PDB file of C-alpha atoms in Angstrom:
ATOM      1  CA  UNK A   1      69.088 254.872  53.590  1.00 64.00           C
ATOM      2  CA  UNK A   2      71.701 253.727  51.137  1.00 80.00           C
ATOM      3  CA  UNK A   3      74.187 250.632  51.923  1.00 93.00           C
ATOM      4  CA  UNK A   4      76.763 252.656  49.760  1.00 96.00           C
ATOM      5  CA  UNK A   5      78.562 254.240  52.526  1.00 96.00           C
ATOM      6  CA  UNK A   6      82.276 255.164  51.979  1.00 97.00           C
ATOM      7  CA  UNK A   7      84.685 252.991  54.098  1.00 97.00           C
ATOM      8  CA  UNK A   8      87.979 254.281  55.489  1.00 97.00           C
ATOM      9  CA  UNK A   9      90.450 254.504  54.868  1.00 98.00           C
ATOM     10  CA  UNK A  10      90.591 252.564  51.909  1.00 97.00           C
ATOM     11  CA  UNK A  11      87.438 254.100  50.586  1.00 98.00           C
ATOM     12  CA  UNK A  12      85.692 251.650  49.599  1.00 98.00           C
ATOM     13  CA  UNK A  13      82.046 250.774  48.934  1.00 98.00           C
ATOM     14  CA  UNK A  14      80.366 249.354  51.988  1.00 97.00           C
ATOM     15  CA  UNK A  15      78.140 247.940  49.900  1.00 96.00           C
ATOM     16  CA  UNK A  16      79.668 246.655  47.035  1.00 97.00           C
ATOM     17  CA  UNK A  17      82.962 246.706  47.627  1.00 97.00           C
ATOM     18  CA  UNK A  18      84.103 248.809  44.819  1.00 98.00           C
ATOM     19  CA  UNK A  19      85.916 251.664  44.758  1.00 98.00           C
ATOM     20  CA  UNK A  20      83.739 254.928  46.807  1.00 98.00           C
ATOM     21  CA  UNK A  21      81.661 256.406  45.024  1.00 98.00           C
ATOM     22  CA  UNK A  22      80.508 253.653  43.377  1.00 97.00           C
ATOM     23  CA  UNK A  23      78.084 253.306  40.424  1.00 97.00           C
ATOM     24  CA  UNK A  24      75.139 252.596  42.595  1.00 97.00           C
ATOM     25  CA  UNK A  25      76.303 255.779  44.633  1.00 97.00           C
ATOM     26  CA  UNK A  26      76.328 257.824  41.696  1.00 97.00           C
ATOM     27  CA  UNK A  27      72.790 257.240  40.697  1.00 96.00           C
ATOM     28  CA  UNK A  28      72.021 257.583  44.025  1.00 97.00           C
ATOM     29  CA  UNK A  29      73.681 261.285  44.504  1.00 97.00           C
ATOM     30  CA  UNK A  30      72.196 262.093  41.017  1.00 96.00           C
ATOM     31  CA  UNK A  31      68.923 261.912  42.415  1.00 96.00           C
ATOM     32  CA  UNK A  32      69.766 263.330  46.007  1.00 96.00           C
ATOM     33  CA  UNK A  33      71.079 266.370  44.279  1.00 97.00           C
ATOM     34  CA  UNK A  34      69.083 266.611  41.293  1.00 95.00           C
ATOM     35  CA  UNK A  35      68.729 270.411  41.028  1.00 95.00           C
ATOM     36  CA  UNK A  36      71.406 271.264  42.919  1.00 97.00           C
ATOM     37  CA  UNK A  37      74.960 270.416  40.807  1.00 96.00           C
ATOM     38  CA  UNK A  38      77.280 273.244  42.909  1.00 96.00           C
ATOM     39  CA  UNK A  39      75.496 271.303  46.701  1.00 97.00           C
ATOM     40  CA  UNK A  40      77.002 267.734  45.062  1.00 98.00           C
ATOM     41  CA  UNK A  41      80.145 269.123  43.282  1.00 97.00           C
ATOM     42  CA  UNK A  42      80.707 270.967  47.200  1.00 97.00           C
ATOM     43  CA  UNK A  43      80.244 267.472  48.464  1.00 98.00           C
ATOM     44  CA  UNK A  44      82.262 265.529  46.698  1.00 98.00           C
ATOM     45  CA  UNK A  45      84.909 268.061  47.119  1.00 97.00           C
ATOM     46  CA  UNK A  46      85.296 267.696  50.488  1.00 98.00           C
ATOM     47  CA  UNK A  47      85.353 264.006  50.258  1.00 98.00           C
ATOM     48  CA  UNK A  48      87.735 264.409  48.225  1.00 98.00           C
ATOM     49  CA  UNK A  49      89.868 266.465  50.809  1.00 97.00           C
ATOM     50  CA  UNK A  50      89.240 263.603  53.070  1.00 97.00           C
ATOM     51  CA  UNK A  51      89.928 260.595  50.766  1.00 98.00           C
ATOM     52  CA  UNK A  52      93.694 262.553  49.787  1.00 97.00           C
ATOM     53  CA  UNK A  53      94.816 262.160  53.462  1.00 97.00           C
ATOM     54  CA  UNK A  54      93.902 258.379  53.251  1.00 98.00           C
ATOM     55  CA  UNK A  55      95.193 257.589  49.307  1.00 98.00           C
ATOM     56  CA  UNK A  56      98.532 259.057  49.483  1.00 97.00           C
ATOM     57  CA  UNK A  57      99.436 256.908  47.164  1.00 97.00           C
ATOM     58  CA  UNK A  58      96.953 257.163  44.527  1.00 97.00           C
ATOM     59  CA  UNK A  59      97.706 259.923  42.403  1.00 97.00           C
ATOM     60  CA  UNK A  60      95.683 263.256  42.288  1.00 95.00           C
ATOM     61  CA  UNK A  61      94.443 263.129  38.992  1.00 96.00           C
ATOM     62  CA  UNK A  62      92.986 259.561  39.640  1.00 97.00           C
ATOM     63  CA  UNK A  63      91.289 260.710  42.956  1.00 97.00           C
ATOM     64  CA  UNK A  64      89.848 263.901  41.297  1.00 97.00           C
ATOM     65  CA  UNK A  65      88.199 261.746  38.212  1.00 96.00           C
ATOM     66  CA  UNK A  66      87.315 259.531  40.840  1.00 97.00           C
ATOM     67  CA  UNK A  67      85.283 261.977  42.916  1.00 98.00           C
ATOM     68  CA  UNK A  68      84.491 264.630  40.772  1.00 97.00           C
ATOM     69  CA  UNK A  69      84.833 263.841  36.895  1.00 96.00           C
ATOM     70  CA  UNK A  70      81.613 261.968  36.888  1.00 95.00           C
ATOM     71  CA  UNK A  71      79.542 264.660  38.300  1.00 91.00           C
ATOM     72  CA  UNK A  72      79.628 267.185  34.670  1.00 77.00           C
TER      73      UNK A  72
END
């Protein structure tokens, strides 16, 4: 089981401390998902929808490369 854990609200890495998902998160959801892209993009979209209510103040475009610009 991964350390790499989203904290809240700030969303941050449990286990690093860097912003959620982290790098070590990515690689980890790479694997998890391998052969199933539309399972992780779902995913991350609804953590997303969760992180928005927390990071008011972070604009949307930032949040949305954040959670979901990685995964293409």
């Amino acid at each position: 089981m991964t350390n790499h854990l989203p904290i809240t609200p700030a969303w941050t890495c449990g286990g690093c401390g860097a912003d959620w998902p982290c790098h070590t998160r990515h690689r980890e959801l790479r694997a998890e998902y391998d052969r199933a892209p539309v399972s992780l993009a779902l995913y991350l979209a609804a953590q997303l929808v969760h992180a928005t209510q927390d990071l008011t103040h972070v604009p949307a475009g930032h949040l949305h490369h954040r959670f979901l610009g990685w995964t293409r």
